[in-house]
Amino acid sequence: MAPLTRAKASSSRVAPILIQRDSDDSDHYHSSSSDFDDEEQVGAGDSSDDEDMGTNGLPTSEELHHEPPNTTSNAPPRITISLKKICKVCKGTGHEAGFSGATYIDCPRKPCYLCKMPGHTTMSCPHRVAMEHGVVPAPRRNTSTTLDYIFQRQLNPNIPMIKPAFVIPDQLTCGIIRFHSRRVTCLEFHPTKNSVLLSGDKKGQVGIWDYSKLHEKTVYNSIHTCIVNNIKFNTDNDGTMYASSSDGTVSCTDLETGVPFVMLDLNPNGWIGPAAWRMVYGMDINTEKGLVLVADNFGCLYFLDTRSRTRAGGPFLIHRKGTKVVGLNCNPVEPGLLLSCGNDHFARIWDIRRLEAGSSLDNLRHGRVVNSAYFSPRTGSKILTTSIDNRIRVWDSIFTNMESPSREIVHSQDFNRHLTPFRAEWDPKDPSESLAVVGRYISENYDGVALHPIDFIDTASGKLVAEVIEPDITTISTVNKLHPRDDVLATGSSRSLFIWRPKEDIERMQEQPGRKAKEFIIRMGDKKSKGKGSIDSDDDSDLGFKGKTSKTKKYEKSYTSGKIKKSKGVC
DNA sequence: AGTGGATGCGGCC
DNA sequence: TGGCCGCCCTCCAC
């Protein structure tokens, strides 16, 4: 459109502009190497190459060529614009990276954006087209076969008799926006009040939302001054929440009053420069010992006493000095076991009764920064980690050799500087401890719309169980939390929150007299909100739904054929 | 050289 | 026009 606009804008009084298209003027990009070798010289006097164009300040893929002024006539000099394709990624010619409709075309000169291997693009990545969504075969056998399962059951009778069907909350029920004024960074369900969701954002706001009543929301602005990295509850006192923040503090806040008590301030002398500023990232609660465990961006762990609300231990150096400890997780069965992960590319297992530098029980090496590491929620015997090397890793048993993971699942979860890091999380209700939820970074083309699904992955097989999308949610859903008791998924996507339920639940609601499912689909804003607002109300701006009627769809993708099938069935 | 951290900017109402 | 929104390969320093 731009060239046409320019051509139209040029009147006959200014220099004529010739627009010459690059000769390989194809709408479709072919990823053969010849495409970026045939850099044609287009236009008279075209001596320009990449250097001539400059590395910056070239906003379009056009080249301007000023021909020498014609001194023999009064005709203005001719300007030729050639529409030579310039790749915005490698600045090379003959190909272009970027969206073509709702499909993203990779730069063929770069390694695959998904698996990071050279030689192919994301479009043709074997992990993208694989039936099992890119699972790397386990170096050791696991419990995924029937025979193994029987053996395991003989050894451990607590293993459930039958692996139950996964329940996928895939139908959008509530959406709320402008609840947060910056992107959502963490979510936590209330431990006893089933429909209360707490959320933190980049700005330091903490939201408390009762999604069953829709309008019952409270936002506290004064608990933290910047990124809320974690929210946790002490099960002994569910009226109090703990939050850790990049402002360097850990707060203990009464939910009713919103008045925080600062349990830890790692920057008591205030700002003395970015190099010295400490931020609190990982946090978990050890209920047995009455401890809040937190960790900072200098590789240190601290203990806080929940009763005296003061520091009870630390700092203990648990990751490479000066690197960020991103996550902490206490083992649900043996709370003395602590799992930490950080920017030093490791997840580490510790016995908190014996903490010394280098005393970790196990060190789980990753390809790059580890965003999260969690013990499995029931037995605590498995480990699930998320790394920005685009791999989810699963260790099937912490009682065996931990040298390498049981499985590596290739999954798009790169960190983008504007996004909250992706974290794959267990479904706490799954008795088989295999279902995990995680948002996907790269988009898929769903009927001409680029959408970022929320993936449910069977970590026992690496198989993608379901990809949950909503045609009206076009943002990346980085923060996902499954309810500890209900079949509910909460999603933080950009600055919006969403609640999902299984389709069956929605239908059950519809069957109840006087109750409609659409009551649960509501749009709400700060200024005005509509009680039983239907999805196609005119208050779209507050929800980010772009004037469309919400039709929750489920798509089933055929990976072998590469085609997308619509399906209303259950995955 | 590789990687972590920072927060800009184009598109759209 | 200005402010808001959200981000598929930046850019720089260590």
Short mmCIF file of N, CA, C and O (backbone and C1' of nucleotides) in Angstrom, two decimals, chain A residues 99 104 113 178 442-443 475, chain C residues 4-10:
data_model
loop_
_atom_site.label_atom_id
_atom_site.label_comp_id
_atom_site.label_asym_id
_atom_site.label_seq_id
_atom_site.Cartn_x
_atom_site.Cartn_y
_atom_site.Cartn_z
N PHE A 99 5.16 -11.42 9.20
CA PHE A 99 3.84 -12.01 9.02
C PHE A 99 3.39 -11.89 7.57
O PHE A 99 3.50 -10.84 6.95
N TYR A 104 3.56 -16.54 10.20
CA TYR A 104 4.87 -15.89 10.30
C TYR A 104 5.89 -16.64 9.46
O TYR A 104 6.05 -17.85 9.57
N TYR A 113 13.41 -21.12 14.77
CA TYR A 113 13.00 -20.33 15.92
C TYR A 113 12.43 -21.21 17.02
O TYR A 113 12.39 -20.82 18.18
N ARG A 178 -8.09 -4.16 32.25
CA ARG A 178 -7.80 -2.91 32.98
C ARG A 178 -7.93 -3.10 34.47
O ARG A 178 -8.04 -2.15 35.21
N ILE A 442 5.06 -18.73 19.92
CA ILE A 442 4.79 -18.53 18.50
C ILE A 442 3.31 -18.81 18.23
O ILE A 442 2.69 -19.64 18.87
N SER A 443 2.81 -18.11 17.26
CA SER A 443 1.39 -18.23 16.96
C SER A 443 1.16 -19.27 15.88
O SER A 443 2.07 -19.68 15.17
N THR A 475 -3.58 -12.07 22.26
CA THR A 475 -2.32 -11.83 22.97
C THR A 475 -1.71 -13.14 23.46
O THR A 475 -2.35 -14.18 23.48
P DC C 4 -3.18 6.96 27.66
"O5'" DC C 4 -3.60 5.51 27.19
"C5'" DC C 4 -4.77 5.38 26.37
"C4'" DC C 4 -4.65 4.13 25.54
"C3'" DC C 4 -4.02 2.94 26.26
"O3'" DC C 4 -4.81 1.81 25.96
"C1'" DC C 4 -2.93 3.29 24.22
P DC C 5 -4.89 0.66 26.95
"O5'" DC C 5 -4.43 -0.55 26.04
"C5'" DC C 5 -4.88 -0.64 24.69
"C4'" DC C 5 -3.94 -1.51 23.91
"C3'" DC C 5 -3.26 -2.60 24.73
"O3'" DC C 5 -3.62 -3.85 24.18
"C1'" DC C 5 -1.68 -1.44 23.37
P DG C 6 -3.39 -5.15 25.02
"O5'" DG C 6 -2.16 -5.81 24.26
"C5'" DG C 6 -2.24 -5.99 22.85
"C4'" DG C 6 -0.86 -6.23 22.31
"C3'" DG C 6 -0.06 -7.29 23.09
"O3'" DG C 6 0.65 -8.07 22.16
"C1'" DG C 6 1.15 -5.30 22.99
P DC C 7 1.08 -9.52 22.58
"O5'" DC C 7 2.41 -9.68 21.72
"C5'" DC C 7 2.41 -9.36 20.31
"C4'" DC C 7 3.74 -8.74 19.95
"C3'" DC C 7 4.92 -9.58 20.39
"O3'" DC C 7 5.63 -10.21 19.32
"C1'" DC C 7 5.17 -7.28 21.07
P DC C 8 5.84 -10.02 17.92
"O5'" DC C 8 6.54 -11.45 17.92
"C5'" DC C 8 7.69 -11.69 18.70
"C4'" DC C 8 8.68 -12.50 17.86
"C3'" DC C 8 8.97 -11.93 16.47
"O3'" DC C 8 10.31 -11.52 16.42
"C1'" DC C 8 8.15 -14.17 16.31
P DC C 9 10.86 -10.53 15.42
"O5'" DC C 9 12.38 -10.82 15.67
"C5'" DC C 9 12.90 -10.66 16.99
"C4'" DC C 9 14.32 -11.15 17.00
"C3'" DC C 9 15.18 -10.58 15.87
"O3'" DC C 9 16.48 -10.36 16.39
"C1'" DC C 9 15.14 -12.92 15.72
P DT C 10 17.40 -9.29 15.85
"O5'" DT C 10 16.97 -7.81 16.10
"C5'" DT C 10 15.82 -7.29 16.64
"C4'" DT C 10 16.13 -5.84 16.99
"C3'" DT C 10 17.61 -5.45 16.93
"O3'" DT C 10 17.71 -4.06 16.69
"C1'" DT C 10 16.91 -5.55 19.18
#
